[in-house]
Amino acid sequence: MIQTRSLQIPILAGSNVSWAEVENVWSEENLRKYEATREEFALFDEDISRTSVVDIINGAPPLTLAVCIPRSCRVSDVLDGLSNYVEFNYSEQFCRLPDDKPHSGADITTIVIFSIIGCLTLASTAYELHHIFIKKATTKPDELRSCFSVYGNTDRLLTLASKPGALDCLDGVRTLSILWVITGHSLLVHFGTYLSNILDYAEWSENLRAAYLLAADFSVDSFFVLSGLLLVYTAARKMKPMQLIKNLHLFYLHRLLRMFPLLAAAVLLQASLFHQVTDGVRWNRVAWETQKCRDHWWSALLHVQNIVNPRGICLSHSWYLSVDVQLHILSPLVLFWVLGRRRSAWAGLAAAVLGSLTFVIVYSFLKNFSGQQDTQYTVYFYQNTLARSPAFIIGMLTGYVLHVTRNKKIVMPWWSVCLGHALAIVLSGYCMYHVHPAWSQLAINFNTALVRPAWAVALCWLIVACVNGYAGPINWFLSLNLWKFVARISYAMYIFHYPMQFIMVGANIMPVYFHFETVFIYLASDVAYAVIVAIAMCVLVDAPFSTLIRRLMAVIAPTPPKKLKEPETDKNVPEARMDETSKRASQSAT
């Protein structure tokens, strides 16, 4: 596979040529590709120099060419034969040979580990089925022996009962967000390179009807909001400030262990078997992902790769997990005040919101980002923990609002509800459809800093409105039981969908032709693969290791027994009888 850098047409050897002569040389496809360049330079029918023609062609996107040749041939041997027709400079991208993917130690390690998991799964499933269907025992099977059972784990995965006090609308938000993530990655992977009609894709991507698909990166901010919201909503009911300080190590350990099994499985598979599963013309991207995981697997498991190797992240999309864990590590700085009195909670949250917004604005002005999703923006802002903190802290603020109003409805006048909905529509619409081709650097800096917090504010209003009954059919839609299952496997879908997309694209043997309908065809297949793999990994890896982690945490931090209330003194009960009652209560407590 080669990539051209400049094209020269021998027939245009004269000093001056017209566009009419160019049209006689170039095919209809090439004319359509360079029509945009011709209009951009305001070159209509006037004569132009040959140098200008070459310069225009050199400024066009490079052309990628690929061909199968005998192993004994070199690229130059093939291209020299074309010199009579076209002369061009090129750079060789890669040359693939048969059997050029030797097995490594990572492959052996993966096979051994998953073989052990497979044996445990068979033994545990056999034990649980024997206990339930052959012995027909009325007691539950032993949790430790049955934790790897496919039968029990699948049954628990498919049980969709709603718990009292649960925020059901969050299941819909989480499901739509993960589908949005897969959509954005599907467009990036399937149509990012090697398109037959790249200008059609460029034209479609500039159309407003594509904006809601191309703005999929805001789904990451939705997950930051949900992470901060649930952190406060669950912790505020269970802990006090000093309890948080005393159990800070358990607070961190629980978060790390909960995310570890699926992440470790994905890193291990990407470093080994995903590279061996198939092959194709575009397999170089899969090979690159494999090499990154072999080099930087430790930074992925320690959640520091957005800091130590931001350009070589193992599992490219797992930068989010690193940022999320780092935000959880920093969260006690705010959570300590949130768990105390309400006055200190509001003051702490307000200071955190203002501080994070101030930082991100100052940071944007210091860096002067271009407003495009280039490498500088990705490394220094998109994957920067403090730059992404506003959405997380706004989520914490919303979680505290829902906590203090738990089991009671916030009463709002109709005009404030309408104003909130209007503001949310304006903010979310701006986030998805804003364009800034000719903005000043001042406007770009403010937009870079505030567009993601604006999305977080709009989403938080929607959640508050749904919980308090002000969202109407939107709350009904987001609270459907259908979303509970997808939300339950959303983490596994997130971890494994991107490697699966690389595998499917890497196995292609021909260029992709873009059409609007093909976007949804590829998206449907990506979602289907993600769901299938997520279910398998949840049943075989996540569920059993979650049980083991829970048992481990119970040993490390056992739950103290609840104290019985002291019996109330009854004036009509004789003193001897009261002593006996107190004695029995004391024995029961012991």
mmCIF file of N, CA and C in Angstrom, residues 183-270:
data_model
loop_
_atom_site.group_PDB
_atom_site.id
_atom_site.type_symbol
_atom_site.label_atom_id
_atom_site.label_comp_id
_atom_site.label_asym_id
_atom_site.label_seq_id
_atom_site.Cartn_x
_atom_site.Cartn_y
_atom_site.Cartn_z
ATOM 1 N N THR A 183 -21.938 4.919 17.733
ATOM 2 C CA THR A 183 -22.199 5.596 16.467
ATOM 3 C C THR A 183 -21.007 6.444 16.044
ATOM 4 N N GLY A 184 -20.485 7.246 16.958
ATOM 5 C CA GLY A 184 -19.339 8.081 16.623
ATOM 6 C C GLY A 184 -18.128 7.273 16.212
ATOM 7 N N HIS A 185 -17.846 6.202 16.931
ATOM 8 C CA HIS A 185 -16.708 5.361 16.577
ATOM 9 C C HIS A 185 -16.946 4.607 15.276
ATOM 10 N N SER A 186 -18.195 4.261 14.990
ATOM 11 C CA SER A 186 -18.509 3.581 13.736
ATOM 12 C C SER A 186 -18.210 4.486 12.539
ATOM 13 N N LEU A 187 -18.606 5.742 12.629
ATOM 14 C CA LEU A 187 -18.299 6.691 11.560
ATOM 15 C C LEU A 187 -16.796 6.871 11.415
ATOM 16 N N LEU A 188 -16.108 6.981 12.538
ATOM 17 C CA LEU A 188 -14.671 7.228 12.506
ATOM 18 C C LEU A 188 -13.907 6.045 11.920
ATOM 19 N N VAL A 189 -14.289 4.834 12.283
ATOM 20 C CA VAL A 189 -13.534 3.651 11.864
ATOM 21 C C VAL A 189 -13.893 3.241 10.442
ATOM 22 N N HIS A 190 -15.189 3.172 10.133
ATOM 23 C CA HIS A 190 -15.605 2.661 8.828
ATOM 24 C C HIS A 190 -15.375 3.665 7.708
ATOM 25 N N PHE A 191 -15.542 4.951 7.996
ATOM 26 C CA PHE A 191 -15.477 5.952 6.936
ATOM 27 C C PHE A 191 -14.333 6.935 7.118
ATOM 28 N N GLY A 192 -13.446 6.651 8.058
ATOM 29 C CA GLY A 192 -12.342 7.577 8.301
ATOM 30 C C GLY A 192 -11.277 7.536 7.217
ATOM 31 N N THR A 193 -11.035 6.361 6.631
ATOM 32 C CA THR A 193 -9.996 6.204 5.611
ATOM 33 C C THR A 193 -10.455 5.208 4.558
ATOM 34 N N TYR A 194 -9.752 5.189 3.452
ATOM 35 C CA TYR A 194 -9.956 4.216 2.370
ATOM 36 C C TYR A 194 -11.389 4.244 1.825
ATOM 37 N N LEU A 195 -11.880 5.450 1.556
ATOM 38 C CA LEU A 195 -13.190 5.594 0.942
ATOM 39 C C LEU A 195 -13.042 5.775 -0.565
ATOM 40 N N SER A 196 -13.947 5.174 -1.319
ATOM 41 C CA SER A 196 -13.942 5.371 -2.766
ATOM 42 C C SER A 196 -14.461 6.757 -3.140
ATOM 43 N N ASN A 197 -15.365 7.285 -2.352
ATOM 44 C CA ASN A 197 -15.979 8.591 -2.648
ATOM 45 C C ASN A 197 -15.857 9.498 -1.429
ATOM 46 N N ILE A 198 -14.634 9.893 -1.128
ATOM 47 C CA ILE A 198 -14.380 10.648 0.093
ATOM 48 C C ILE A 198 -15.052 12.012 0.069
ATOM 49 N N LEU A 199 -15.217 12.601 -1.125
ATOM 50 C CA LEU A 199 -15.856 13.915 -1.188
ATOM 51 C C LEU A 199 -17.344 13.833 -0.860
ATOM 52 N N ASP A 200 -17.978 12.722 -1.197
ATOM 53 C CA ASP A 200 -19.382 12.551 -0.812
ATOM 54 C C ASP A 200 -19.524 12.530 0.706
ATOM 55 N N TYR A 201 -18.580 11.846 1.364
ATOM 56 C CA TYR A 201 -18.607 11.813 2.826
ATOM 57 C C TYR A 201 -18.328 13.194 3.411
ATOM 58 N N ALA A 202 -17.378 13.925 2.796
ATOM 59 C CA ALA A 202 -17.082 15.273 3.277
ATOM 60 C C ALA A 202 -18.290 16.191 3.113
ATOM 61 N N GLU A 203 -18.974 16.054 1.983
ATOM 62 C CA GLU A 203 -20.168 16.880 1.758
ATOM 63 C C GLU A 203 -21.276 16.526 2.737
ATOM 64 N N TRP A 204 -21.469 15.236 3.007
ATOM 65 C CA TRP A 204 -22.509 14.811 3.946
ATOM 66 C C TRP A 204 -22.185 15.264 5.361
ATOM 67 N N SER A 205 -20.900 15.197 5.750
ATOM 68 C CA SER A 205 -20.523 15.559 7.107
ATOM 69 C C SER A 205 -20.711 17.045 7.382
ATOM 70 N N GLU A 206 -20.774 17.869 6.345
ATOM 71 C CA GLU A 206 -21.005 19.298 6.525
ATOM 72 C C GLU A 206 -22.488 19.645 6.535
ATOM 73 N N ASN A 207 -23.344 18.641 6.325
ATOM 74 C CA ASN A 207 -24.782 18.872 6.310
ATOM 75 C C ASN A 207 -25.333 18.802 7.732
ATOM 76 N N LEU A 208 -26.371 19.586 8.009
ATOM 77 C CA LEU A 208 -26.938 19.622 9.356
ATOM 78 C C LEU A 208 -27.539 18.286 9.764
ATOM 79 N N ARG A 209 -28.003 17.498 8.822
ATOM 80 C CA ARG A 209 -28.626 16.226 9.192
ATOM 81 C C ARG A 209 -27.611 15.226 9.741
ATOM 82 N N ALA A 210 -26.326 15.494 9.531
ATOM 83 C CA ALA A 210 -25.294 14.605 10.064
ATOM 84 C C ALA A 210 -24.741 15.087 11.389
ATOM 85 N N ALA A 211 -25.156 16.270 11.835
ATOM 86 C CA ALA A 211 -24.546 16.869 13.020
ATOM 87 C C ALA A 211 -24.793 16.027 14.265
ATOM 88 N N TYR A 212 -26.005 15.482 14.410
ATOM 89 C CA TYR A 212 -26.307 14.717 15.620
ATOM 90 C C TYR A 212 -25.521 13.421 15.673
ATOM 91 N N LEU A 213 -25.019 12.945 14.538
ATOM 92 C CA LEU A 213 -24.175 11.760 14.538
ATOM 93 C C LEU A 213 -22.713 12.124 14.796
ATOM 94 N N LEU A 214 -22.279 13.207 14.186
ATOM 95 C CA LEU A 214 -20.887 13.605 14.314
ATOM 96 C C LEU A 214 -20.589 14.235 15.676
ATOM 97 N N ALA A 215 -21.639 14.658 16.396
ATOM 98 C CA ALA A 215 -21.442 15.250 17.730
ATOM 99 C C ALA A 215 -21.450 14.187 18.823
ATOM 100 N N ALA A 216 -21.120 12.951 18.463
ATOM 101 C CA ALA A 216 -21.213 11.842 19.416
ATOM 102 C C ALA A 216 -20.229 11.963 20.559
ATOM 103 N N ASP A 217 -19.195 12.815 20.431
ATOM 104 C CA ASP A 217 -18.238 12.912 21.530
ATOM 105 C C ASP A 217 -18.850 13.551 22.773
ATOM 106 N N PHE A 218 -20.022 14.204 22.640
ATOM 107 C CA PHE A 218 -20.684 14.737 23.832
ATOM 108 C C PHE A 218 -21.250 13.623 24.706
ATOM 109 N N SER A 219 -21.383 12.425 24.153
ATOM 110 C CA SER A 219 -21.858 11.301 24.958
ATOM 111 C C SER A 219 -20.884 10.987 26.092
ATOM 112 N N VAL A 220 -19.594 11.274 25.884
ATOM 113 C CA VAL A 220 -18.614 11.067 26.943
ATOM 114 C C VAL A 220 -18.917 11.982 28.124
ATOM 115 N N ASP A 221 -19.301 13.229 27.836
ATOM 116 C CA ASP A 221 -19.667 14.145 28.915
ATOM 117 C C ASP A 221 -20.922 13.663 29.634
ATOM 118 N N SER A 222 -21.811 12.982 28.919
ATOM 119 C CA SER A 222 -22.986 12.397 29.578
ATOM 120 C C SER A 222 -22.567 11.362 30.612
ATOM 121 N N PHE A 223 -21.561 10.564 30.278
ATOM 122 C CA PHE A 223 -21.079 9.567 31.234
ATOM 123 C C PHE A 223 -20.372 10.219 32.414
ATOM 124 N N PHE A 224 -19.661 11.310 32.179
ATOM 125 C CA PHE A 224 -19.053 12.032 33.302
ATOM 126 C C PHE A 224 -20.137 12.568 34.235
ATOM 127 N N VAL A 225 -21.227 13.076 33.663
ATOM 128 C CA VAL A 225 -22.337 13.572 34.482
ATOM 129 C C VAL A 225 -22.935 12.442 35.310
ATOM 130 N N LEU A 226 -23.194 11.301 34.680
ATOM 131 C CA LEU A 226 -23.777 10.171 35.403
ATOM 132 C C LEU A 226 -22.841 9.671 36.494
ATOM 133 N N SER A 227 -21.546 9.663 36.217
ATOM 134 C CA SER A 227 -20.583 9.185 37.209
ATOM 135 C C SER A 227 -20.577 10.084 38.442
ATOM 136 N N GLY A 228 -20.531 11.399 38.248
ATOM 137 C CA GLY A 228 -20.551 12.314 39.388
ATOM 138 C C GLY A 228 -21.874 12.303 40.117
ATOM 139 N N LEU A 229 -22.970 12.203 39.383
ATOM 140 C CA LEU A 229 -24.306 12.193 39.996
ATOM 141 C C LEU A 229 -24.488 10.988 40.908
ATOM 142 N N LEU A 230 -24.159 9.801 40.398
ATOM 143 C CA LEU A 230 -24.363 8.583 41.187
ATOM 144 C C LEU A 230 -23.392 8.507 42.361
ATOM 145 N N LEU A 231 -22.218 9.083 42.203
ATOM 146 C CA LEU A 231 -21.264 9.092 43.308
ATOM 147 C C LEU A 231 -21.854 9.796 44.519
ATOM 148 N N VAL A 232 -22.402 10.979 44.317
ATOM 149 C CA VAL A 232 -22.968 11.741 45.438
ATOM 150 C C VAL A 232 -24.285 11.133 45.897
ATOM 151 N N TYR A 233 -25.126 10.721 44.955
ATOM 152 C CA TYR A 233 -26.460 10.222 45.297
ATOM 153 C C TYR A 233 -26.388 8.972 46.160
ATOM 154 N N THR A 234 -25.403 8.113 45.913
ATOM 155 C CA THR A 234 -25.275 6.883 46.708
ATOM 156 C C THR A 234 -24.453 7.102 47.973
ATOM 157 N N ALA A 235 -23.407 7.910 47.888
ATOM 158 C CA ALA A 235 -22.540 8.096 49.057
ATOM 159 C C ALA A 235 -23.201 8.946 50.129
ATOM 160 N N ALA A 236 -24.016 9.923 49.724
ATOM 161 C CA ALA A 236 -24.624 10.828 50.712
ATOM 162 C C ALA A 236 -25.576 10.095 51.648
ATOM 163 N N ARG A 237 -26.088 8.977 51.237
ATOM 164 C CA ARG A 237 -27.014 8.219 52.077
ATOM 165 C C ARG A 237 -26.290 7.234 52.991
ATOM 166 N N LYS A 238 -25.037 6.919 52.694
ATOM 167 C CA LYS A 238 -24.348 5.855 53.409
ATOM 168 C C LYS A 238 -23.250 6.340 54.348
ATOM 169 N N MET A 239 -22.659 7.491 54.045
ATOM 170 C CA MET A 239 -21.450 7.879 54.780
ATOM 171 C C MET A 239 -21.571 9.267 55.382
ATOM 172 N N LYS A 240 -20.742 9.483 56.388
ATOM 173 C CA LYS A 240 -20.521 10.789 56.984
ATOM 174 C C LYS A 240 -19.094 11.230 56.631
ATOM 175 N N PRO A 241 -18.778 12.512 56.797
ATOM 176 C CA PRO A 241 -17.446 12.986 56.389
ATOM 177 C C PRO A 241 -16.286 12.202 56.985
ATOM 178 N N MET A 242 -16.318 11.936 58.292
ATOM 179 C CA MET A 242 -15.206 11.232 58.914
ATOM 180 C C MET A 242 -15.158 9.768 58.498
ATOM 181 N N GLN A 243 -16.323 9.179 58.199
ATOM 182 C CA GLN A 243 -16.334 7.804 57.680
ATOM 183 C C GLN A 243 -15.632 7.728 56.336
ATOM 184 N N LEU A 244 -15.832 8.764 55.512
ATOM 185 C CA LEU A 244 -15.151 8.803 54.219
ATOM 186 C C LEU A 244 -13.645 8.851 54.406
ATOM 187 N N ILE A 245 -13.172 9.666 55.330
ATOM 188 C CA ILE A 245 -11.730 9.781 55.559
ATOM 189 C C ILE A 245 -11.151 8.462 56.086
ATOM 190 N N LYS A 246 -11.831 7.847 57.048
ATOM 191 C CA LYS A 246 -11.334 6.594 57.625
ATOM 192 C C LYS A 246 -11.333 5.455 56.609
ATOM 193 N N ASN A 247 -12.306 5.458 55.699
ATOM 194 C CA ASN A 247 -12.428 4.367 54.719
ATOM 195 C C ASN A 247 -12.022 4.804 53.316
ATOM 196 N N LEU A 248 -11.122 5.781 53.228
ATOM 197 C CA LEU A 248 -10.739 6.301 51.921
ATOM 198 C C LEU A 248 -10.060 5.231 51.076
ATOM 199 N N HIS A 249 -9.252 4.390 51.702
ATOM 200 C CA HIS A 249 -8.589 3.316 50.960
ATOM 201 C C HIS A 249 -9.604 2.337 50.386
ATOM 202 N N LEU A 250 -10.682 2.059 51.127
ATOM 203 C CA LEU A 250 -11.731 1.175 50.614
ATOM 204 C C LEU A 250 -12.531 1.860 49.516
ATOM 205 N N PHE A 251 -12.708 3.166 49.650
ATOM 206 C CA PHE A 251 -13.407 3.941 48.623
ATOM 207 C C PHE A 251 -12.683 3.828 47.278
ATOM 208 N N TYR A 252 -11.366 3.972 47.301
ATOM 209 C CA TYR A 252 -10.576 3.850 46.073
ATOM 210 C C TYR A 252 -10.503 2.403 45.595
ATOM 211 N N LEU A 253 -10.303 1.484 46.520
ATOM 212 C CA LEU A 253 -10.145 0.078 46.154
ATOM 213 C C LEU A 253 -11.394 -0.467 45.490
ATOM 214 N N HIS A 254 -12.553 -0.096 46.019
ATOM 215 C CA HIS A 254 -13.803 -0.586 45.442
ATOM 216 C C HIS A 254 -13.966 -0.103 44.012
ATOM 217 N N ARG A 255 -13.625 1.165 43.761
ATOM 218 C CA ARG A 255 -13.752 1.699 42.405
ATOM 219 C C ARG A 255 -12.812 1.004 41.436
ATOM 220 N N LEU A 256 -11.576 0.783 41.846
ATOM 221 C CA LEU A 256 -10.597 0.153 40.965
ATOM 222 C C LEU A 256 -10.940 -1.308 40.687
ATOM 223 N N LEU A 257 -11.332 -2.040 41.741
ATOM 224 C CA LEU A 257 -11.634 -3.458 41.560
ATOM 225 C C LEU A 257 -12.896 -3.659 40.730
ATOM 226 N N ARG A 258 -13.857 -2.745 40.865
ATOM 227 C CA ARG A 258 -15.110 -2.912 40.117
ATOM 228 C C ARG A 258 -14.885 -2.811 38.613
ATOM 229 N N MET A 259 -13.917 -2.010 38.208
ATOM 230 C CA MET A 259 -13.657 -1.813 36.787
ATOM 231 C C MET A 259 -12.595 -2.757 36.244
ATOM 232 N N PHE A 260 -11.877 -3.430 37.130
ATOM 233 C CA PHE A 260 -10.691 -4.173 36.708
ATOM 234 C C PHE A 260 -10.973 -5.399 35.835
ATOM 235 N N PRO A 261 -11.917 -6.297 36.163
ATOM 236 C CA PRO A 261 -12.018 -7.561 35.412
ATOM 237 C C PRO A 261 -12.223 -7.383 33.914
ATOM 238 N N LEU A 262 -13.206 -6.593 33.512
ATOM 239 C CA LEU A 262 -13.471 -6.420 32.086
ATOM 240 C C LEU A 262 -12.347 -5.660 31.390
ATOM 241 N N LEU A 263 -11.789 -4.659 32.062
ATOM 242 C CA LEU A 263 -10.689 -3.912 31.460
ATOM 243 C C LEU A 263 -9.473 -4.803 31.258
ATOM 244 N N ALA A 264 -9.141 -5.610 32.263
ATOM 245 C CA ALA A 264 -7.996 -6.516 32.142
ATOM 246 C C ALA A 264 -8.221 -7.545 31.036
ATOM 247 N N ALA A 265 -9.461 -8.051 30.928
ATOM 248 C CA ALA A 265 -9.766 -9.013 29.865
ATOM 249 C C ALA A 265 -9.607 -8.379 28.490
ATOM 250 N N ALA A 266 -10.082 -7.147 28.329
ATOM 251 C CA ALA A 266 -9.974 -6.468 27.040
ATOM 252 C C ALA A 266 -8.521 -6.177 26.684
ATOM 253 N N VAL A 267 -7.736 -5.731 27.656
ATOM 254 C CA VAL A 267 -6.315 -5.456 27.404
ATOM 255 C C VAL A 267 -5.590 -6.736 27.005
ATOM 256 N N LEU A 268 -5.875 -7.813 27.702
ATOM 257 C CA LEU A 268 -5.220 -9.083 27.411
ATOM 258 C C LEU A 268 -5.591 -9.597 26.022
ATOM 259 N N LEU A 269 -6.857 -9.521 25.670
ATOM 260 C CA LEU A 269 -7.293 -9.986 24.354
ATOM 261 C C LEU A 269 -6.749 -9.105 23.237
ATOM 262 N N GLN A 270 -6.710 -7.791 23.460
ATOM 263 C CA GLN A 270 -6.193 -6.899 22.432
ATOM 264 C C GLN A 270 -4.698 -7.117 22.207
#
